[in-house]
Amino acid sequence: MSVDGGALAPRVLVPLRIDGEPPALGQRVHALAGETMGTTWSVRFVGPASLRLATIESAIVQVCDRVIAEMSQWVPDSEISRFNRAPAGTMHRLSPGFARVIDAALHIAAVSHGAYDPTAGALVALWGFGPSGPTALSPRHDAPGFRPPSAAECAGAHCGWSSLTWDTSACRLTQPGGATLDLSAIAKGHAVDQVSAVLASLGLRDHLVEIGGELRGAGLKPEGQPWWVDLEPPSNDCGLAPVRMALHGLAVATSGDYRKCFDDDGQRRSHTVDPRTRRPVTHGLASVTVVHEQAMWADGWSTALMVLGPDAGLDLANQLGLAALLVRRRDASEGGGFEEQFSASMRELMV
């Protein structure tokens, strides 16, 4: 499949249902952007030319700051940092946002049989992917003198989601002792959902939200088109046809081994650590993209499937009806390059 010049034509994904009417005549697309959570954010939304953009930007920043105050390990006095330092047996009433995320995280952990584990913070830090600076749990993988942890060090790190006691009705989480929560694989998606919600609450129903590459789109653009985005490939020269998607009432998140990795005695190591083996994944899966109605779930499930690998990940996506695209890096014996697999629900979106 190609277009003029030999370039591969994009595959197109569209939602199964289109709801709502195009924006009223005379409205325009506004854009705002900034930095948060160690990355960037951007929003586009439809509204009259007279919108007070400073007020809208302030509301967005407040949402992101609240998520940081709740779930950032990089902030010593955040809610999650206080929990991580707390003595064994202490119960903590979580804020609504934190409670929503931990509830989803524990569900994904249970269904994936621990492929995703919100208590893997100490283990992730051992491999150099935790916070840096004076509050760091261990040196960063890109710091001078970093060495991968030994098997004994990995075995000694507290990691086990089932050790947590979560009272859903009371929003109380009990620290079992030594548990280090790390919600970085799901909190960013939650932030995207919260920014989308605040835009809707301001009457801006037609919008596209992006934080660090995770996106959620709602409504339509002034000309009646949905918000079109191209899914991020594992590399610009991967040889795969682009995938273009209409984000209308949908969110998309991608986990990949191409964003952060390190060299371990000549071997390329992914930043994705498997809590079950306590080592970075080695199955060759380059990226996983999940499409869901909520960015939080797309974010969390993309990580779980990335840990599970191409076969088990695709099987679970099909069992759960998740729309997922898995891209595997072929080894030299297979001729190199990449191959992709679409779950059944993802194929339903293709036109």
XYZ file of C-alpha atoms in Angstrom:
351
model
C 0.000 0.000 0.000
C 1.670 3.218 -1.124
C 1.039 6.720 -2.359
C 2.922 8.828 -4.883
C 6.657 8.745 -4.266
C 6.595 5.293 -2.728
C 5.543 6.426 0.754
C 3.202 4.089 2.561
C -0.374 5.303 2.764
C -1.711 5.644 6.323
C -4.133 3.189 7.855
C -7.142 5.092 9.195
C -8.946 4.404 12.479
C -12.301 5.959 13.319
C -14.614 5.582 16.326
C -17.533 3.210 15.983
C -19.945 6.014 16.849
C -20.001 9.726 16.040
C -22.116 11.854 18.373
C -22.957 15.522 18.541
C -23.157 18.418 16.123
C -20.349 20.559 14.719
C -19.569 23.747 16.645
C -21.685 26.827 15.953
C -20.651 29.044 13.056
C -18.053 31.701 13.679
C -16.005 29.805 16.249
C -12.295 29.168 15.965
C -9.667 26.729 17.244
C -7.604 28.090 20.135
C -4.323 26.565 21.322
C -2.510 26.633 24.652
C 0.641 24.831 25.811
C 3.012 24.585 28.736
C 5.127 22.283 30.872
C 4.104 19.883 33.636
C 5.092 16.559 35.203
C 8.542 16.710 33.622
C 7.045 16.906 30.140
C 4.843 19.204 28.052
C 1.120 19.719 27.707
C -0.958 21.174 24.913
C -4.652 21.703 24.310
C -6.713 22.802 21.353
C -10.343 23.782 21.764
C -13.128 25.408 19.818
C -14.748 28.616 21.031
C -15.515 32.217 20.152
C -12.660 34.598 19.452
C -13.416 36.525 22.636
C -12.526 33.667 25.003
C -10.443 34.633 28.037
C -7.521 32.305 27.379
C -5.653 33.241 30.562
C -8.556 31.970 32.675
C -8.668 28.702 30.763
C -4.902 28.249 31.016
C -5.057 28.849 34.773
C -7.719 26.155 35.140
C -5.575 23.671 33.199
C -2.478 24.439 35.261
C -4.459 23.985 38.475
C -5.543 20.510 37.340
C -1.963 19.483 36.528
C -0.621 20.941 39.772
C -3.218 19.000 41.738
C -2.162 15.725 40.097
C 1.478 16.522 40.909
C 0.597 17.291 44.537
C -1.218 13.969 44.766
C 0.906 11.509 42.793
C 4.393 12.823 41.977
C 7.319 10.940 43.522
C 9.501 13.906 42.548
C 7.761 16.101 45.142
C 8.817 15.238 48.722
C 5.572 16.417 50.337
C 3.186 14.991 47.738
C 0.473 12.632 48.883
C 2.200 9.626 47.318
C 5.600 10.551 48.817
C 4.076 10.782 52.279
C 2.474 7.373 51.833
C 5.759 5.873 50.664
C 7.532 7.119 53.795
C 4.772 6.088 56.169
C 5.247 3.386 58.841
C 3.827 -0.095 58.388
C 0.176 -0.463 59.290
C -0.776 3.183 58.827
C -4.033 3.912 57.010
C -4.283 6.831 54.599
C -7.473 8.427 53.335
C -6.750 9.278 49.712
C -7.908 12.350 47.825
C -10.566 11.629 45.164
C -8.121 11.748 42.242
C -5.531 9.554 43.956
C -8.275 7.107 44.963
C -9.558 6.891 41.386
C -6.090 6.130 40.065
C -5.121 3.563 42.724
C -8.445 1.769 42.214
C -7.769 1.481 38.474
C -4.120 0.543 39.067
C -5.021 -2.313 41.402
C -7.646 -3.567 38.944
C -5.106 -3.658 36.109
C -2.570 -5.334 38.419
C -5.044 -8.080 39.314
C -6.270 -8.718 35.767
C -2.716 -8.703 34.336
C -1.511 -11.009 37.163
C 1.075 -8.475 38.255
C 2.469 -7.489 34.848
C 1.535 -3.991 35.948
C 2.251 -3.324 39.626
C 1.764 0.074 41.301
C 4.131 -0.963 44.138
C 7.131 -1.375 41.815
C 8.606 2.018 42.732
C 11.636 0.694 44.618
C 12.362 -1.841 41.885
C 12.066 0.742 39.108
C 14.379 3.039 41.064
C 17.009 0.295 41.354
C 17.110 0.133 37.577
C 17.696 3.885 37.468
C 14.278 5.072 36.285
C 13.028 6.642 39.507
C 13.217 10.253 40.663
C 16.533 12.071 40.445
C 17.941 14.651 42.832
C 18.259 14.730 46.620
C 15.106 12.636 47.134
C 16.153 9.928 44.673
C 15.787 6.324 45.737
C 18.865 5.347 43.677
C 21.071 6.882 40.941
C 19.515 7.544 37.552
C 20.415 5.159 34.709
C 21.989 8.077 32.838
C 24.085 9.241 35.812
C 27.872 8.710 35.790
C 28.847 5.451 37.431
C 25.393 3.873 37.300
C 25.456 0.076 37.386
C 22.495 -2.269 36.961
C 21.367 -3.877 40.234
C 22.286 -7.423 41.146
C 19.739 -10.227 41.347
C 19.970 -10.085 45.140
C 19.267 -6.348 45.182
C 16.246 -6.822 42.920
C 14.946 -9.674 45.053
C 15.230 -7.500 48.164
C 13.154 -4.635 46.785
C 9.589 -4.521 48.088
C 7.270 -5.200 45.154
C 3.853 -6.791 45.373
C 0.511 -5.110 44.713
C -1.377 -7.721 46.755
C 0.390 -6.458 49.907
C -1.760 -3.310 49.766
C -5.055 -3.152 51.662
C -7.472 -0.935 49.759
C -10.828 0.015 51.254
C -12.745 1.270 48.242
C -15.784 2.578 50.116
C -13.733 4.568 52.633
C -10.953 5.502 50.125
C -8.371 4.249 52.642
C -5.090 2.639 51.628
C -2.919 0.847 54.181
C 0.875 0.990 53.985
C 2.066 -2.610 54.525
C 5.593 -1.457 55.295
C 8.229 -0.568 52.721
C 5.830 -0.291 49.788
C 6.862 2.401 47.294
C 4.012 3.407 45.027
C 4.866 4.483 41.491
C 1.865 5.638 39.454
C 3.811 7.287 36.638
C 2.440 4.751 34.142
C -1.161 5.779 34.772
C -1.288 9.197 36.476
C -0.438 11.098 33.298
C -3.439 9.570 31.549
C -5.574 10.520 34.544
C -4.330 14.098 34.193
C -5.387 14.117 30.540
C -8.883 13.007 31.564
C -9.054 15.688 34.250
C -8.010 18.452 31.850
C -10.630 17.213 29.384
C -13.239 17.327 32.156
C -12.361 20.882 33.177
C -12.560 22.073 29.565
C -16.004 20.492 29.260
C -17.054 22.150 32.536
C -16.089 25.510 31.011
C -18.412 24.860 28.070
C -15.575 23.869 25.728
C -16.969 20.524 24.634
C -14.883 20.330 21.429
C -11.251 19.858 22.366
C -8.036 17.850 22.092
C -5.820 17.370 25.164
C -2.226 16.085 25.111
C 0.201 15.532 27.993
C 3.528 13.868 27.225
C 2.163 12.107 24.161
C -1.060 10.785 25.740
C -4.139 12.257 24.065
C -7.882 12.547 24.433
C -10.246 14.115 21.929
C -13.847 15.219 22.270
C -16.320 16.748 19.851
C -15.469 18.171 16.465
C -13.530 20.981 14.833
C -15.380 23.976 13.286
C -15.447 22.362 9.832
C -17.084 19.252 11.279
C -13.929 17.110 11.213
C -12.776 15.093 14.228
C -9.363 15.643 15.815
C -6.973 13.666 13.587
C -3.716 12.398 15.131
C -0.954 10.107 13.884
C 0.038 7.332 16.273
C 3.695 7.490 17.273
C 5.845 4.850 15.492
C 8.793 3.152 17.236
C 11.132 4.963 14.823
C 10.813 7.261 11.830
C 12.339 4.614 9.544
C 10.489 1.601 10.956
C 9.055 0.690 7.539
C 5.478 0.486 8.806
C 2.624 2.446 7.276
C 1.450 5.363 9.438
C -1.664 4.911 11.554
C -3.982 7.911 11.622
C -6.839 8.120 14.078
C -9.913 10.257 14.612
C -9.972 11.089 18.323
C -13.670 11.650 18.842
C -14.739 10.543 22.307
C -11.564 8.473 22.540
C -8.128 8.591 24.157
C -4.867 6.984 23.101
C -1.675 6.131 25.009
C 1.566 4.483 23.910
C 4.226 2.662 25.926
C 7.524 1.873 24.209
C 11.098 0.795 24.737
C 12.397 3.461 22.347
C 11.874 6.486 24.608
C 14.121 5.582 27.544
C 16.655 2.785 27.660
C 20.233 2.134 28.721
C 23.194 -0.005 27.749
C 23.887 -3.005 29.994
C 27.175 -4.656 28.956
C 26.406 -4.025 25.307
C 22.728 -4.999 25.583
C 19.939 -2.496 25.024
C 17.703 -2.467 28.115
C 14.163 -1.125 28.113
C 12.977 1.279 30.829
C 9.939 -0.992 31.269
C 10.615 -3.270 34.226
C 8.680 -6.519 34.606
C 7.638 -6.716 38.293
C 7.359 -10.504 38.011
C 10.946 -11.135 36.850
C 12.249 -7.918 38.475
C 14.227 -7.096 35.341
C 13.653 -4.945 32.235
C 11.580 -6.685 29.593
C 13.535 -8.563 26.906
C 10.814 -9.922 24.629
C 11.424 -7.430 21.813
C 8.114 -5.573 21.985
C 8.944 -2.061 20.793
C 5.665 -0.337 21.569
C 2.051 -0.833 22.585
C -0.704 1.642 21.769
C -4.094 1.341 23.456
C -7.248 3.224 22.509
C -9.894 3.671 25.201
C -12.644 6.075 26.163
C -10.466 7.266 29.078
C -6.776 8.150 28.882
C -6.134 6.753 32.371
C -7.152 3.259 31.292
C -5.332 3.548 27.952
C -2.187 4.607 29.835
C -2.315 1.809 32.399
C -3.213 -0.940 29.956
C -0.505 0.068 27.461
C 2.070 -0.497 30.229
C 0.596 -3.847 31.270
C 0.524 -5.143 27.686
C 4.057 -3.837 27.123
C 5.274 -5.953 30.044
C 3.319 -9.028 28.943
C 4.913 -9.066 25.495
C 3.647 -9.699 21.965
C 1.859 -12.990 22.513
C 0.462 -12.774 26.036
C -0.230 -9.064 25.559
C -2.252 -9.610 22.401
C -4.117 -12.518 23.997
C -5.141 -10.418 27.004
C -6.154 -7.474 24.805
C -8.440 -9.778 22.833
C -9.861 -11.363 25.981
C -10.720 -7.959 27.417
C -11.852 -6.370 24.175
C -9.092 -3.754 24.337
C -8.228 -1.849 21.175
C -4.460 -2.330 20.998
C -1.631 -2.155 18.477
C 1.535 -4.064 19.384
C 4.766 -3.475 17.445
C 7.558 -6.031 17.823
C 11.213 -5.493 16.961
C 12.361 -8.502 14.912
C 15.798 -9.893 15.664
C 18.539 -10.420 13.090
C 17.559 -14.046 12.444
C 14.160 -12.792 11.281
C 15.641 -10.189 8.995
C 15.323 -7.252 11.383
C 12.763 -4.490 11.119
C 9.388 -4.388 12.822
C 6.120 -6.267 12.676
C 2.755 -5.199 14.071
C -0.295 -6.931 15.488
C -3.752 -5.423 15.867
C -6.191 -6.703 18.463
C -9.676 -7.559 17.208
C -11.169 -4.402 18.743
C -8.480 -2.248 17.117
C -9.210 -3.811 13.741
C -12.877 -2.891 14.168
C -11.826 0.764 14.121
C -10.032 0.444 10.767
C -11.708 1.732 7.600
